[in-house]
GROMACS .gro file of C-alpha atoms in nm:
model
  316
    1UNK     CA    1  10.178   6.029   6.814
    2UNK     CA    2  10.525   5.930   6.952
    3UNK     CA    3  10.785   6.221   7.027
    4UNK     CA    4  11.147   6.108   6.980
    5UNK     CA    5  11.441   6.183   7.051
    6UNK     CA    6  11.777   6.015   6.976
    7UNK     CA    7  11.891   5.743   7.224
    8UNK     CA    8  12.238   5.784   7.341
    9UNK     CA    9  12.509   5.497   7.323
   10UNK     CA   10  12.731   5.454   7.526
   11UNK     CA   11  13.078   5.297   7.418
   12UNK     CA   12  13.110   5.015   7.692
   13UNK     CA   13  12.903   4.800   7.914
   14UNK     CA   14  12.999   4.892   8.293
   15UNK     CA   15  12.943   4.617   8.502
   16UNK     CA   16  12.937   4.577   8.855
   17UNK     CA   17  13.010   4.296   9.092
   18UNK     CA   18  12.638   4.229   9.146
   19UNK     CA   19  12.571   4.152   8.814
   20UNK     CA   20  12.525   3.803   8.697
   21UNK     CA   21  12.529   3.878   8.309
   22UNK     CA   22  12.793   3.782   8.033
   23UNK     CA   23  12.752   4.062   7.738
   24UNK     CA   24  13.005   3.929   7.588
   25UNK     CA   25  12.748   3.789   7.312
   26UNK     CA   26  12.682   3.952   6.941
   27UNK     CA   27  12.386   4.208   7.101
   28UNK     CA   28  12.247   4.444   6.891
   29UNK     CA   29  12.326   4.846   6.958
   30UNK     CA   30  12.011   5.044   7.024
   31UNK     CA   31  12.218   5.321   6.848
   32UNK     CA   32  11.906   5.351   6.590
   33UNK     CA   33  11.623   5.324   6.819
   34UNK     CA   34  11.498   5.580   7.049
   35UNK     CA   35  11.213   5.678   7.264
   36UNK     CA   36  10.965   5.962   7.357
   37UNK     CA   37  11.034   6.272   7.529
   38UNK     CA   38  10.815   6.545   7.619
   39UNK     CA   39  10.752   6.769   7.916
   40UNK     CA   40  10.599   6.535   8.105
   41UNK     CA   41  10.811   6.202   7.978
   42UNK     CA   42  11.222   6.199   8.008
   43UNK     CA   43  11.491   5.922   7.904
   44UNK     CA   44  11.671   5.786   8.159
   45UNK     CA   45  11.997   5.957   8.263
   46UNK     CA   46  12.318   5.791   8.290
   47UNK     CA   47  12.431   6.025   8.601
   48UNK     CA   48  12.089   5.916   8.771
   49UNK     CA   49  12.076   5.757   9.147
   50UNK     CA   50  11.878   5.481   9.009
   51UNK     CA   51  11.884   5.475   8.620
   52UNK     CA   52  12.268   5.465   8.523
   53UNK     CA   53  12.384   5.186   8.317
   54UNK     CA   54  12.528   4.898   8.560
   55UNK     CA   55  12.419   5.052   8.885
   56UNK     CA   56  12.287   4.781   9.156
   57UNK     CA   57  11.918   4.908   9.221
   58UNK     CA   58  11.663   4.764   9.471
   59UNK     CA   59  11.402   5.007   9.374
   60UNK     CA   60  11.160   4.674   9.335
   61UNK     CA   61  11.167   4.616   9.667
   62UNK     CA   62  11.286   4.295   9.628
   63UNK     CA   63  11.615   4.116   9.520
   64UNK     CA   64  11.873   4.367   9.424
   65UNK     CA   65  11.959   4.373   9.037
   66UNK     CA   66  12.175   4.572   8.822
   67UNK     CA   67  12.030   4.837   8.627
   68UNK     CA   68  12.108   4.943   8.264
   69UNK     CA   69  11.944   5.186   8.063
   70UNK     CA   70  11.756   5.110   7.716
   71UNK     CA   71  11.991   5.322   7.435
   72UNK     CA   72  12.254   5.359   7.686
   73UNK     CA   73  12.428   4.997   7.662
   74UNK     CA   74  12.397   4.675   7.409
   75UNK     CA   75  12.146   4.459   7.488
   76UNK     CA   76  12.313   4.082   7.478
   77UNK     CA   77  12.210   3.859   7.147
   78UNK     CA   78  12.104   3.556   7.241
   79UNK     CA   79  11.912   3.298   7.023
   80UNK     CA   80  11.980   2.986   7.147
   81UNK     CA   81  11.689   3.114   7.412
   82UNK     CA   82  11.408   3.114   7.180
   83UNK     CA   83  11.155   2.889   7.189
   84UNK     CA   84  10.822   2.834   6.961
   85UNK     CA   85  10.687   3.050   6.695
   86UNK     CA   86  10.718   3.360   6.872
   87UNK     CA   87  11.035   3.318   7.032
   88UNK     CA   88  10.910   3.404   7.405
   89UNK     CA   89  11.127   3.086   7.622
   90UNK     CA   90  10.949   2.935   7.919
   91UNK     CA   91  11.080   3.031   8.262
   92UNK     CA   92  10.945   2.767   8.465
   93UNK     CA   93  10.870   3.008   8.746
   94UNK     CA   94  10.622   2.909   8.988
   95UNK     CA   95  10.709   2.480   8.815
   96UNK     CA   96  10.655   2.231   9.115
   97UNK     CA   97  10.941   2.095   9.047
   98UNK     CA   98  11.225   2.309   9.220
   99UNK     CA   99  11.542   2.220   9.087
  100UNK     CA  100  11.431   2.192   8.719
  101UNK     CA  101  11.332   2.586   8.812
  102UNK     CA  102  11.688   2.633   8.951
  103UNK     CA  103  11.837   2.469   8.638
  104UNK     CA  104  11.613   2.679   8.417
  105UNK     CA  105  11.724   2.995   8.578
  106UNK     CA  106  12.018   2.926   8.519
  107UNK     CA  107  12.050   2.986   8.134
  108UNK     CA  108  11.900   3.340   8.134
  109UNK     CA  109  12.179   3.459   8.338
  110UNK     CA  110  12.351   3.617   8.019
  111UNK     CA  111  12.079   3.849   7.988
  112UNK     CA  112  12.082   4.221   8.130
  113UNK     CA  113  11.964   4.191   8.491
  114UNK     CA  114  11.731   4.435   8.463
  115UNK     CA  115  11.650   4.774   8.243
  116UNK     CA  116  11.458   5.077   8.191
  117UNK     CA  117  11.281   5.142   7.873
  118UNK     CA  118  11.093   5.444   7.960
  119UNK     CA  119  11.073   5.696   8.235
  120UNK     CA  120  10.806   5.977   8.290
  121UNK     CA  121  10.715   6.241   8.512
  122UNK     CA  122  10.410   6.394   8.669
  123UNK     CA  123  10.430   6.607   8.968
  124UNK     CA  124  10.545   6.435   9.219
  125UNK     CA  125  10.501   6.121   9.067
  126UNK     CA  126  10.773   5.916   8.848
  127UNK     CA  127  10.708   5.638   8.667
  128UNK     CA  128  10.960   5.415   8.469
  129UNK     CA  129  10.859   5.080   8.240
  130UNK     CA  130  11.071   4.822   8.349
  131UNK     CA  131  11.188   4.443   8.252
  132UNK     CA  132  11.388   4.186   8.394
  133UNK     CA  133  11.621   3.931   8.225
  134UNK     CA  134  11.640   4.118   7.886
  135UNK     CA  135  11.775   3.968   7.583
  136UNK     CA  136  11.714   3.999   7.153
  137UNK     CA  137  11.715   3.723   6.919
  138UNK     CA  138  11.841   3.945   6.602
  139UNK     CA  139  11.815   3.694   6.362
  140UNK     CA  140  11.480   3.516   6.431
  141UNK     CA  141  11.306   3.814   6.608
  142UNK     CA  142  11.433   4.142   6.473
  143UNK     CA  143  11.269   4.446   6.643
  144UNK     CA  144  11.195   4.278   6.971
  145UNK     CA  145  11.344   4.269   7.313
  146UNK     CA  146  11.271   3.977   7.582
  147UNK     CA  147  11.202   4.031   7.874
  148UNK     CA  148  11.070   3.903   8.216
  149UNK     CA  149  10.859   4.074   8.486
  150UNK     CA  150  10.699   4.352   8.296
  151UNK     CA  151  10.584   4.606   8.513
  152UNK     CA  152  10.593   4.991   8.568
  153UNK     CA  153  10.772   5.103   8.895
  154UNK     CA  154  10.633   5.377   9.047
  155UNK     CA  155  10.764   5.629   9.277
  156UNK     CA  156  10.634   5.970   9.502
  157UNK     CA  157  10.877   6.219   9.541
  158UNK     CA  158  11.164   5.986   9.529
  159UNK     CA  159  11.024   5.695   9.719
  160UNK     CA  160  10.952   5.420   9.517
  161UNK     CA  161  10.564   5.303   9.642
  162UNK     CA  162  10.445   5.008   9.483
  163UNK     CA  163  10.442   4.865   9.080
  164UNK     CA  164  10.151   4.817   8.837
  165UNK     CA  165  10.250   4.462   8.660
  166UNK     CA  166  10.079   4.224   8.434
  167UNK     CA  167  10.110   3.963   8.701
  168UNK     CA  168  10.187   3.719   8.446
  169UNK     CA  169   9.840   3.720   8.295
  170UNK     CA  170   9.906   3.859   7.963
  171UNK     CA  171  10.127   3.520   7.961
  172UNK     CA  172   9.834   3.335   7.884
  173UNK     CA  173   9.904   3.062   8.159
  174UNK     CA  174   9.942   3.221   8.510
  175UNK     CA  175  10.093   2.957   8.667
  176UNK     CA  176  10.415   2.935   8.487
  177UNK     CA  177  10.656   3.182   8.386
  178UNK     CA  178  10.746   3.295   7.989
  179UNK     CA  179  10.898   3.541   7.851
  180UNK     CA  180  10.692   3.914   7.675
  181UNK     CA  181  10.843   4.073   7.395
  182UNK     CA  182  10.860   4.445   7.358
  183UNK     CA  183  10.868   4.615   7.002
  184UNK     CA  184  11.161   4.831   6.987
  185UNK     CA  185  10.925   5.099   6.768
  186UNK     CA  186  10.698   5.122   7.050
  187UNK     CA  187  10.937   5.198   7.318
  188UNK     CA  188  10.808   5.522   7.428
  189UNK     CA  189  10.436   5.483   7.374
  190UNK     CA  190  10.357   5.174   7.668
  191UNK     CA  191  10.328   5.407   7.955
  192UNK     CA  192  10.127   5.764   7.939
  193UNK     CA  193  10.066   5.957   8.265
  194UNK     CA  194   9.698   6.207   8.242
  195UNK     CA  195   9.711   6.496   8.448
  196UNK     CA  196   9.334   6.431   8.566
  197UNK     CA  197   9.118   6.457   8.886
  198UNK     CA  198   9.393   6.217   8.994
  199UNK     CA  199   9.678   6.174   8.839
  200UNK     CA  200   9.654   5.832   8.603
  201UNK     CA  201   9.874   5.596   8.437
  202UNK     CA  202   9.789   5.418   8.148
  203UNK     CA  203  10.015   5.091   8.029
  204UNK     CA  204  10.019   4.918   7.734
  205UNK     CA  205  10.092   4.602   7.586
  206UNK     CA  206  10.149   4.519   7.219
  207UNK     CA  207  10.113   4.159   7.086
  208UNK     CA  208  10.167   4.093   6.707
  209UNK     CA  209   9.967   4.241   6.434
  210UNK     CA  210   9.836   3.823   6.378
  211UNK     CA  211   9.520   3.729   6.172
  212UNK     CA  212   9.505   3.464   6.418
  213UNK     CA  213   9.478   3.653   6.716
  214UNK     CA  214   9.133   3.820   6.858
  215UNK     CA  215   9.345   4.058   7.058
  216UNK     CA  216   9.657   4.231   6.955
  217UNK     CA  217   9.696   4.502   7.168
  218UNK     CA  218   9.565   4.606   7.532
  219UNK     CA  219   9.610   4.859   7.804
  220UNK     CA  220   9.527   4.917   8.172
  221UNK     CA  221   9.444   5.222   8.388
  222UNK     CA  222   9.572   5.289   8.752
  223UNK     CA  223   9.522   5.610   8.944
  224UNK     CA  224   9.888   5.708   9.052
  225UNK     CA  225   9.729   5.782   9.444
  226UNK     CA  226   9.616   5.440   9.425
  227UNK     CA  227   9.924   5.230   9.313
  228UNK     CA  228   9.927   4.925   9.559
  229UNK     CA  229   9.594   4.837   9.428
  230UNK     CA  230   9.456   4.720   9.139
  231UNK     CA  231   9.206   4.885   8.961
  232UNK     CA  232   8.931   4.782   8.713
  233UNK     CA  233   8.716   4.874   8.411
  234UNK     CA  234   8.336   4.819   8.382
  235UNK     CA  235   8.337   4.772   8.029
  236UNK     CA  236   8.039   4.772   7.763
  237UNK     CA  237   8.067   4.427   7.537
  238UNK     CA  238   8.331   4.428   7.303
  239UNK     CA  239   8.589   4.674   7.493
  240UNK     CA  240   8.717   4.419   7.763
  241UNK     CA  241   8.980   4.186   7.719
  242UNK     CA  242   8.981   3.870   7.894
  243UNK     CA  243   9.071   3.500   7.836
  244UNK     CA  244   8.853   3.308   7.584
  245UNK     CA  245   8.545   3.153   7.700
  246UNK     CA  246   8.565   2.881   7.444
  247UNK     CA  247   8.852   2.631   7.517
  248UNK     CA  248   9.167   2.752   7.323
  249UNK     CA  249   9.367   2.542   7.050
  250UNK     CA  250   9.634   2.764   7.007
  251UNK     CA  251   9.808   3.111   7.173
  252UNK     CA  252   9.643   3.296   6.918
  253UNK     CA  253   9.274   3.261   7.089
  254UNK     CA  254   9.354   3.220   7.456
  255UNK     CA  255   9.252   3.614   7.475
  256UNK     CA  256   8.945   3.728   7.360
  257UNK     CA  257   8.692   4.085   7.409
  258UNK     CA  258   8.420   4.021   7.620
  259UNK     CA  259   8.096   3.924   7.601
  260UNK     CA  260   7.856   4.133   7.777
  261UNK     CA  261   7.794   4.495   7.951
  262UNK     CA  262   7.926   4.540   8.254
  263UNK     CA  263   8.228   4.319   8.266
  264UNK     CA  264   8.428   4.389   8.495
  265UNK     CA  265   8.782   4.411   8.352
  266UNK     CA  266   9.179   4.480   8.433
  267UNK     CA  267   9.237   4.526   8.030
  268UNK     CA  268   9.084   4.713   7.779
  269UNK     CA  269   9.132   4.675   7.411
  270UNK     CA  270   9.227   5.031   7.236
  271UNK     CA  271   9.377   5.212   6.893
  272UNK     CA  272   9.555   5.481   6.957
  273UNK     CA  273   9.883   5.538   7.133
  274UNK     CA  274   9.790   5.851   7.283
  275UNK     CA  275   9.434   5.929   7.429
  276UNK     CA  276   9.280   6.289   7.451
  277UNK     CA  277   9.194   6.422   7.780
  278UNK     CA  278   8.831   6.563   7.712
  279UNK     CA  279   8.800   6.673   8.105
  280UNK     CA  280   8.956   6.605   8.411
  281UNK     CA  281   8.727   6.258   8.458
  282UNK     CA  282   8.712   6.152   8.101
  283UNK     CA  283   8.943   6.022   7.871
  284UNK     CA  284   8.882   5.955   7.487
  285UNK     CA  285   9.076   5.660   7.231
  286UNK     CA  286   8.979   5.864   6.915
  287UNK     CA  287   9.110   5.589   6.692
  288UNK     CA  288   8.892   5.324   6.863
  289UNK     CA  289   8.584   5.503   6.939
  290UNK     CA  290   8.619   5.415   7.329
  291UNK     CA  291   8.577   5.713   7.598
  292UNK     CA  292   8.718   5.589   7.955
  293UNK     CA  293   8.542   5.785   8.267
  294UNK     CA  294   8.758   5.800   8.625
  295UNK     CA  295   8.432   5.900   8.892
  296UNK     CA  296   8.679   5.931   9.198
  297UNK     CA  297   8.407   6.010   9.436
  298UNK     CA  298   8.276   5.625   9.458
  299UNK     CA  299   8.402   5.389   9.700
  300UNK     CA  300   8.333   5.031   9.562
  301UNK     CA  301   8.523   4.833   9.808
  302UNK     CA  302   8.491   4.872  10.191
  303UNK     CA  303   8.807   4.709  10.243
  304UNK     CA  304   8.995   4.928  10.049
  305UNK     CA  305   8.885   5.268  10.070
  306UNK     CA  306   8.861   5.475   9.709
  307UNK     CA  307   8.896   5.132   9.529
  308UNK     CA  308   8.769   5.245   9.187
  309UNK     CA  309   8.604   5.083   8.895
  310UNK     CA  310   8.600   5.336   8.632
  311UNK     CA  311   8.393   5.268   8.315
  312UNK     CA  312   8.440   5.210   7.919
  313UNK     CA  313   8.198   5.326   7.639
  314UNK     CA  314   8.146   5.307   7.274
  315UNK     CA  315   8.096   5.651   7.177
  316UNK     CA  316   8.093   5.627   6.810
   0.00000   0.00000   0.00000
């Protein structure tokens, strides 16, 4: 069940000289949305090394971008973005052709640089849901945020050790780059850390509520010791999610559960928000009738030592 608390606002936008965005557009204040808190999960703090709103931040590892914090400044309104039924516009990251890429790039550089929608604690572990390029269309698409390069950023005491991303698979088409959407009402309830055996993170991803879809929802597991790796499921049929073995017409259908026991999977299909930790190895979606088990003590790849592949159930 979420746990919120009110989002602060704060009354400007401080930019830096890093920062390639023009919020200068209509953007919609986050005044009334907010996200969870509880003693293990904390919003983002505007006097924070890394988390303040318009502070330059490497923590990816990678090019440096300015940071802003969801609640804490307007997020820039742009429509003219959108693109197709759902709104999400094509990046062309990863197109052949270079310059077309360039030119692309280009026209998302009104949107926030970068922001973080959620940040939680374990231990020594702190983990913070995080999206690039981030934009609304409040018109069109009311109650979602754009974004690009969805990914948790994970860090150890302070050192930031590796990200858990989609990769761009939940994009349907890896090859080429396009925008996710976030609901604003679920902000708060895509990451979970479980205080098991080892420590585990748990990441969602919401798509819409469709008829037309076979999948609307999925998450992931990763133990936190683990990060630079990716971890799977072996999944009974059903609890998987994986692209569509029959040739897709449409985004709807490009995702679909899979077909047999012992899949082995990245995504699992799930219903509710908030799992129940049954014992330090086991995990249980109430609402789905799935129970996830984390055996820690088998080593399934040589190459990478305690490479797991923990397992899904129907249970009722």
């Amino acid at each position: 069940m979420k746990r919120s608390i009110t989002a602060i606002v704060t009354a400007a936008v401080i930019l830096t000289n890093l920062t390639a965005c023009d919020n200068s557009g209509s953007g919609i204040s986050q005044s009334d949305q907010s996200f969870s808190s509880d003693e293990n999960s904390q919003s983002g703090d505007a006097d924070s090394d890394t988390c303040g709103p318009g502070v330059p931040d490497d923590n990816s590892g990678k090019e440096i971008k300015t940071r802003y914090v969801y609640g804490e400044v307007e997020i820039p309104d742009i429509p003219d973005l959108s693109e197709g039924e759902e709104g999400r516009a094509h990046t062309w990251e990863g197109y052949l052709d270079q310059d077309r890429y360039l030119e692309k790039s280009k026209e998302f550089e009104r949107c926030l640089d970068s922001m973080v929608f959620e940040t939680h604690t374990l231990g020594e572990y702190t983990v913070s849901l995080v999206g690039d390029k981030v934009r609304t269309d409040s018109k069109k698409f009311p109650g979602y945020i754009f974004i690009q390069h969805f990914r948790a950023e994970v860090e150890k005491n302070g050192e930031h050790i590796g990200d858990i991303s989609d990769g761009g698979w939940l994009n349907y088409l890896p090859q080429f780059g396009e925008e996710l959407r976030l609901h604003a009402d679920k902000i708060g309830d895509y990451i979970d850390l479980y205080d098991l055996e080892e420590p585990i993170i748990t990441l969602r991803y919401w798509f819409d509520d469709d008829p037309r879809r076979l999948v609307t929802k999925c998450v992931s597991f990763v133990a936190l010791t683990e990060v630079p790796y990716n971890r799977a499921l072996s999944v009974e049929k059903g609890i998987g999610v994986t692209f569509n073995p029959v040739a897709p017409n449409s985004p709807y259908d490009r995702l679909a559960p899979n077909e047999a026991d012992g899949d082995t999977i990245l995504w699992s299909i799930f219903g509710s928000d908030e799992f129940k930790v049954v014992d330090k190895n086991t995990l249980l979606d109430e609402e789905a009738g799935i129970e996830f088990t984390f055996d820690f003590t088998k080593d399934t790849n040589p190459l990478h030592p305690k490479d797991y592949i923990f397992g899904a159930k129907w249970v009722n």
